[in-house]
Amino acid sequence: MALAIGLNTSTGRIGTALAMFTPIPLIKLTGAISSPVVLSLFLLCIGLLVFILFTFMDRKLGPGRGECRNLRRKKNFKFIDIVDIARNRAFWYITILCVLFYRQFFPFIKYATNMIVQKFGISDSFAGYIPALLPFSALLMTPFFGGLFDKKGKGATIMVIGSILLVCVHLLFSVPSPQ
């Protein structure tokens, strides 16, 4: 299951990486600053059409067919289930850990280009590509760690190790560069 979620997440990372990596070359190619927005709108429309097509195909299958539908009918949703989850300490530990884990990414992505230009003295256009490598690496590593979790378990331990590694990486970025 974790491998499937990892594959799903890495598919989403393709879009994130392309959104970070393609605007500058697309603007240079077309000469229009609106071309990345137009391309994104076009891709969103294709995604909407595929979703509508999938919805019709799913309805055509019928409500009585399909193993997943039969599993959903056996257990009805109850609000007490949400209360049970909210009382679970492990849920809150993992939630807080995920928040701390991901809050390290977003400030880095926002300020990484400027930091790389200031610290290493490389051009703005090349420095803009470096943060795009993060989603590409997540694209490769997420299924790996999902498969590792399926085999070994210990998801919270993997998250703690990942958070510690991210702190170490950010501390390395704080070391002055020799210029």
PDB file of C-alpha atoms in Angstrom:
ATOM      1  CA  MET A   1       0.000   0.000   0.000  1.00  0.00           C
ATOM      2  CA  ALA A   2       2.791   2.439   0.844  1.00  0.00           C
ATOM      3  CA  LEU A   3       4.461   1.654  -2.485  1.00  0.00           C
ATOM      4  CA  ALA A   4       1.204   2.497  -4.282  1.00  0.00           C
ATOM      5  CA  ILE A   5       0.938   5.780  -2.399  1.00  0.00           C
ATOM      6  CA  GLY A   6       4.615   6.457  -3.177  1.00  0.00           C
ATOM      7  CA  LEU A   7       4.003   5.894  -6.883  1.00  0.00           C
ATOM      8  CA  ASN A   8       0.959   8.173  -6.750  1.00  0.00           C
ATOM      9  CA  THR A   9       2.952  10.877  -4.971  1.00  0.00           C
ATOM     10  CA  SER A  10       5.813  10.637  -7.421  1.00  0.00           C
ATOM     11  CA  THR A  11       3.406  11.026 -10.313  1.00  0.00           C
ATOM     12  CA  GLY A  12       2.278  14.272  -8.698  1.00  0.00           C
ATOM     13  CA  ARG A  13       5.903  15.328  -8.320  1.00  0.00           C
ATOM     14  CA  ILE A  14       6.293  15.171 -12.096  1.00  0.00           C
ATOM     15  CA  GLY A  15       3.837  18.043 -12.357  1.00  0.00           C
ATOM     16  CA  THR A  16       5.561  19.980  -9.572  1.00  0.00           C
ATOM     17  CA  ALA A  17       8.977  19.559 -11.174  1.00  0.00           C
ATOM     18  CA  LEU A  18       7.715  20.564 -14.611  1.00  0.00           C
ATOM     19  CA  ALA A  19       5.954  23.588 -13.130  1.00  0.00           C
ATOM     20  CA  MET A  20       9.246  24.699 -11.599  1.00  0.00           C
ATOM     21  CA  PHE A  21      11.507  23.725 -14.486  1.00  0.00           C
ATOM     22  CA  THR A  22       9.693  24.771 -17.672  1.00  0.00           C
ATOM     23  CA  PRO A  23       8.488  28.404 -17.353  1.00  0.00           C
ATOM     24  CA  ILE A  24      11.811  30.118 -18.064  1.00  0.00           C
ATOM     25  CA  PRO A  25      12.683  28.010 -21.140  1.00  0.00           C
ATOM     26  CA  LEU A  26       9.104  28.358 -22.400  1.00  0.00           C
ATOM     27  CA  ILE A  27       9.215  32.146 -22.045  1.00  0.00           C
ATOM     28  CA  LYS A  28      12.589  32.255 -23.812  1.00  0.00           C
ATOM     29  CA  LEU A  29      11.246  30.014 -26.589  1.00  0.00           C
ATOM     30  CA  THR A  30       8.013  31.925 -27.233  1.00  0.00           C
ATOM     31  CA  GLY A  31       8.940  35.413 -26.069  1.00  0.00           C
ATOM     32  CA  ALA A  32       5.592  35.721 -24.256  1.00  0.00           C
ATOM     33  CA  ILE A  33       5.412  35.786 -20.474  1.00  0.00           C
ATOM     34  CA  SER A  34       1.879  34.374 -20.590  1.00  0.00           C
ATOM     35  CA  SER A  35       2.874  31.180 -22.414  1.00  0.00           C
ATOM     36  CA  PRO A  36       3.431  29.092 -19.212  1.00  0.00           C
ATOM     37  CA  VAL A  37      -0.010  30.134 -17.976  1.00  0.00           C
ATOM     38  CA  VAL A  38      -1.638  29.219 -21.291  1.00  0.00           C
ATOM     39  CA  LEU A  39       0.128  25.849 -21.325  1.00  0.00           C
ATOM     40  CA  SER A  40      -0.971  25.196 -17.731  1.00  0.00           C
ATOM     41  CA  LEU A  41      -4.561  26.090 -18.596  1.00  0.00           C
ATOM     42  CA  PHE A  42      -4.443  23.728 -21.577  1.00  0.00           C
ATOM     43  CA  LEU A  43      -3.098  20.885 -19.414  1.00  0.00           C
ATOM     44  CA  LEU A  44      -5.738  21.551 -16.746  1.00  0.00           C
ATOM     45  CA  CYS A  45      -8.468  21.316 -19.391  1.00  0.00           C
ATOM     46  CA  ILE A  46      -7.056  17.996 -20.589  1.00  0.00           C
ATOM     47  CA  GLY A  47      -7.034  16.766 -16.969  1.00  0.00           C
ATOM     48  CA  LEU A  48     -10.666  17.835 -16.532  1.00  0.00           C
ATOM     49  CA  LEU A  49     -11.696  16.006 -19.711  1.00  0.00           C
ATOM     50  CA  VAL A  50      -9.897  12.848 -18.594  1.00  0.00           C
ATOM     51  CA  PHE A  51     -11.595  13.079 -15.187  1.00  0.00           C
ATOM     52  CA  ILE A  52     -15.029  13.415 -16.826  1.00  0.00           C
ATOM     53  CA  LEU A  53     -14.240  10.472 -19.120  1.00  0.00           C
ATOM     54  CA  PHE A  54     -13.137   8.381 -16.138  1.00  0.00           C
ATOM     55  CA  THR A  55     -16.324   9.296 -14.254  1.00  0.00           C
ATOM     56  CA  PHE A  56     -18.502   8.090 -17.123  1.00  0.00           C
ATOM     57  CA  MET A  57     -16.464   4.912 -17.487  1.00  0.00           C
ATOM     58  CA  ASP A  58     -16.761   4.268 -13.749  1.00  0.00           C
ATOM     59  CA  ARG A  59     -20.527   4.745 -13.793  1.00  0.00           C
ATOM     60  CA  LYS A  60     -20.796   2.435 -16.786  1.00  0.00           C
ATOM     61  CA  LEU A  61     -19.209  -0.316 -14.703  1.00  0.00           C
ATOM     62  CA  GLY A  62     -22.263  -0.133 -12.477  1.00  0.00           C
ATOM     63  CA  PRO A  63     -22.727   0.087  -8.742  1.00  0.00           C
ATOM     64  CA  GLY A  64     -22.902  -3.684  -8.177  1.00  0.00           C
ATOM     65  CA  ARG A  65     -19.657  -4.545  -9.936  1.00  0.00           C
ATOM     66  CA  GLY A  66     -16.142  -4.082  -8.754  1.00  0.00           C
ATOM     67  CA  GLU A  67     -14.540  -5.398  -5.596  1.00  0.00           C
ATOM     68  CA  CYS A  68     -13.831  -1.955  -4.111  1.00  0.00           C
ATOM     69  CA  ARG A  69     -17.462  -0.945  -4.224  1.00  0.00           C
ATOM     70  CA  ASN A  70     -18.489  -4.103  -2.383  1.00  0.00           C
ATOM     71  CA  LEU A  71     -15.894  -3.423   0.308  1.00  0.00           C
ATOM     72  CA  ARG A  72     -17.168   0.125   0.792  1.00  0.00           C
ATOM     73  CA  ARG A  73     -20.710  -1.066   1.360  1.00  0.00           C
ATOM     74  CA  LYS A  74     -19.802  -3.434   4.162  1.00  0.00           C
ATOM     75  CA  LYS A  75     -18.665  -0.703   6.550  1.00  0.00           C
ATOM     76  CA  ASN A  76     -20.688   2.463   6.851  1.00  0.00           C
ATOM     77  CA  PHE A  77     -19.137   5.761   7.847  1.00  0.00           C
ATOM     78  CA  LYS A  78     -19.765   6.900  11.408  1.00  0.00           C
ATOM     79  CA  PHE A  79     -18.686  10.202  12.966  1.00  0.00           C
ATOM     80  CA  ILE A  80     -17.432   8.329  16.002  1.00  0.00           C
ATOM     81  CA  ASP A  81     -14.641   7.023  13.756  1.00  0.00           C
ATOM     82  CA  ILE A  82     -13.284  10.572  13.453  1.00  0.00           C
ATOM     83  CA  VAL A  83     -13.356  10.936  17.236  1.00  0.00           C
ATOM     84  CA  ASP A  84     -11.448   7.654  17.569  1.00  0.00           C
ATOM     85  CA  ILE A  85      -8.776   8.921  15.188  1.00  0.00           C
ATOM     86  CA  ALA A  86      -8.554  12.257  17.050  1.00  0.00           C
ATOM     87  CA  ARG A  87      -7.972  10.379  20.336  1.00  0.00           C
ATOM     88  CA  ASN A  88      -5.149   8.320  18.858  1.00  0.00           C
ATOM     89  CA  ARG A  89      -1.768   9.663  20.051  1.00  0.00           C
ATOM     90  CA  ALA A  90       0.142   8.029  17.202  1.00  0.00           C
ATOM     91  CA  PHE A  91      -2.015   9.904  14.681  1.00  0.00           C
ATOM     92  CA  TRP A  92      -1.093  13.242  16.272  1.00  0.00           C
ATOM     93  CA  TYR A  93       2.610  12.378  16.488  1.00  0.00           C
ATOM     94  CA  ILE A  94       2.703  11.461  12.812  1.00  0.00           C
ATOM     95  CA  THR A  95       0.656  14.535  11.860  1.00  0.00           C
ATOM     96  CA  ILE A  96       2.993  16.875  13.745  1.00  0.00           C
ATOM     97  CA  LEU A  97       6.000  15.101  12.275  1.00  0.00           C
ATOM     98  CA  CYS A  98       4.624  15.505   8.727  1.00  0.00           C
ATOM     99  CA  VAL A  99       3.946  19.203   9.324  1.00  0.00           C
ATOM    100  CA  LEU A 100       7.486  19.718  10.618  1.00  0.00           C
ATOM    101  CA  PHE A 101       8.896  17.657   7.754  1.00  0.00           C
ATOM    102  CA  TYR A 102       7.107  19.566   4.994  1.00  0.00           C
ATOM    103  CA  ARG A 103       7.535  23.004   6.504  1.00  0.00           C
ATOM    104  CA  GLN A 104      11.237  22.652   5.814  1.00  0.00           C
ATOM    105  CA  PHE A 105      10.614  22.246   2.081  1.00  0.00           C
ATOM    106  CA  PHE A 106       8.456  25.230   1.250  1.00  0.00           C
ATOM    107  CA  PRO A 107      10.664  28.029   2.642  1.00  0.00           C
ATOM    108  CA  PHE A 108      13.672  26.428   0.980  1.00  0.00           C
ATOM    109  CA  ILE A 109      11.962  26.301  -2.415  1.00  0.00           C
ATOM    110  CA  LYS A 110      10.853  29.921  -2.048  1.00  0.00           C
ATOM    111  CA  TYR A 111      14.290  31.292  -1.152  1.00  0.00           C
ATOM    112  CA  ALA A 112      16.608  28.703  -2.719  1.00  0.00           C
ATOM    113  CA  THR A 113      17.198  30.498  -6.015  1.00  0.00           C
ATOM    114  CA  ASN A 114      18.216  33.756  -4.355  1.00  0.00           C
ATOM    115  CA  MET A 115      20.371  31.925  -1.810  1.00  0.00           C
ATOM    116  CA  ILE A 116      22.152  29.948  -4.533  1.00  0.00           C
ATOM    117  CA  VAL A 117      22.838  33.110  -6.562  1.00  0.00           C
ATOM    118  CA  GLN A 118      24.142  34.987  -3.502  1.00  0.00           C
ATOM    119  CA  LYS A 119      26.157  32.117  -2.049  1.00  0.00           C
ATOM    120  CA  PHE A 120      27.646  30.500  -5.123  1.00  0.00           C
ATOM    121  CA  GLY A 121      27.526  33.359  -7.635  1.00  0.00           C
ATOM    122  CA  ILE A 122      25.830  31.484 -10.475  1.00  0.00           C
ATOM    123  CA  SER A 123      23.332  32.940 -12.928  1.00  0.00           C
ATOM    124  CA  ASP A 124      19.667  33.470 -12.027  1.00  0.00           C
ATOM    125  CA  SER A 125      18.373  31.226 -14.810  1.00  0.00           C
ATOM    126  CA  PHE A 126      20.586  28.267 -13.835  1.00  0.00           C
ATOM    127  CA  ALA A 127      19.937  28.774 -10.115  1.00  0.00           C
ATOM    128  CA  GLY A 128      16.204  28.541 -10.817  1.00  0.00           C
ATOM    129  CA  TYR A 129      16.655  24.979 -12.062  1.00  0.00           C
ATOM    130  CA  ILE A 130      18.318  23.716  -8.888  1.00  0.00           C
ATOM    131  CA  PRO A 131      15.185  23.785  -6.649  1.00  0.00           C
ATOM    132  CA  ALA A 132      13.377  21.884  -9.417  1.00  0.00           C
ATOM    133  CA  LEU A 133      15.703  18.968  -8.698  1.00  0.00           C
ATOM    134  CA  LEU A 134      13.938  18.415  -5.357  1.00  0.00           C
ATOM    135  CA  PRO A 135      10.690  17.149  -6.933  1.00  0.00           C
ATOM    136  CA  PHE A 136      12.700  15.047  -9.402  1.00  0.00           C
ATOM    137  CA  SER A 137      14.575  13.392  -6.537  1.00  0.00           C
ATOM    138  CA  ALA A 138      11.281  12.876  -4.678  1.00  0.00           C
ATOM    139  CA  LEU A 139       9.938  11.289  -7.854  1.00  0.00           C
ATOM    140  CA  LEU A 140      12.630   8.630  -7.610  1.00  0.00           C
ATOM    141  CA  MET A 141      12.911   8.229  -3.851  1.00  0.00           C
ATOM    142  CA  THR A 142       9.240   8.178  -2.788  1.00  0.00           C
ATOM    143  CA  PRO A 143       8.457   4.768  -4.334  1.00  0.00           C
ATOM    144  CA  PHE A 144      11.721   3.435  -2.864  1.00  0.00           C
ATOM    145  CA  PHE A 145      10.790   4.513   0.657  1.00  0.00           C
ATOM    146  CA  GLY A 146       7.200   3.334   0.128  1.00  0.00           C
ATOM    147  CA  GLY A 147       8.512  -0.128  -0.757  1.00  0.00           C
ATOM    148  CA  LEU A 148      10.874   0.010   2.234  1.00  0.00           C
ATOM    149  CA  PHE A 149       7.939   0.854   4.500  1.00  0.00           C
ATOM    150  CA  ASP A 150       5.908  -2.027   3.035  1.00  0.00           C
ATOM    151  CA  LYS A 151       8.744  -4.454   3.816  1.00  0.00           C
ATOM    152  CA  LYS A 152      10.054  -3.129   7.137  1.00  0.00           C
ATOM    153  CA  GLY A 153       7.312  -0.928   8.590  1.00  0.00           C
ATOM    154  CA  LYS A 154       8.527   1.761  10.991  1.00  0.00           C
ATOM    155  CA  GLY A 155       6.991   4.700   9.094  1.00  0.00           C
ATOM    156  CA  ALA A 156       7.436   7.137  11.983  1.00  0.00           C
ATOM    157  CA  THR A 157      11.101   6.180  12.290  1.00  0.00           C
ATOM    158  CA  ILE A 158      11.627   6.814   8.572  1.00  0.00           C
ATOM    159  CA  MET A 159       9.952  10.228   8.939  1.00  0.00           C
ATOM    160  CA  VAL A 160      12.135  11.127  11.951  1.00  0.00           C
ATOM    161  CA  ILE A 161      15.310  10.111  10.090  1.00  0.00           C
ATOM    162  CA  GLY A 162      14.174  12.151   7.056  1.00  0.00           C
ATOM    163  CA  SER A 163      13.481  15.198   9.218  1.00  0.00           C
ATOM    164  CA  ILE A 164      16.897  14.951  10.872  1.00  0.00           C
ATOM    165  CA  LEU A 165      18.562  14.631   7.460  1.00  0.00           C
ATOM    166  CA  LEU A 166      16.704  17.722   6.223  1.00  0.00           C
ATOM    167  CA  VAL A 167      17.874  19.705   9.240  1.00  0.00           C
ATOM    168  CA  CYS A 168      21.457  18.579   8.499  1.00  0.00           C
ATOM    169  CA  VAL A 169      21.139  19.629   4.851  1.00  0.00           C
ATOM    170  CA  HIS A 170      19.811  23.054   5.815  1.00  0.00           C
ATOM    171  CA  LEU A 171      22.635  23.455   8.326  1.00  0.00           C
ATOM    172  CA  LEU A 172      25.100  22.684   5.534  1.00  0.00           C
ATOM    173  CA  PHE A 173      23.534  25.464   3.468  1.00  0.00           C
ATOM    174  CA  SER A 174      24.286  27.880   6.328  1.00  0.00           C
ATOM    175  CA  VAL A 175      28.029  27.197   6.109  1.00  0.00           C
ATOM    176  CA  PRO A 176      29.737  30.106   4.328  1.00  0.00           C
ATOM    177  CA  SER A 177      31.055  29.364   0.852  1.00  0.00           C
ATOM    178  CA  PRO A 178      34.668  30.020  -0.040  1.00  0.00           C
ATOM    179  CA  GLN A 179      34.707  32.966  -2.448  1.00  0.00           C
TER     180      GLN A 179
END
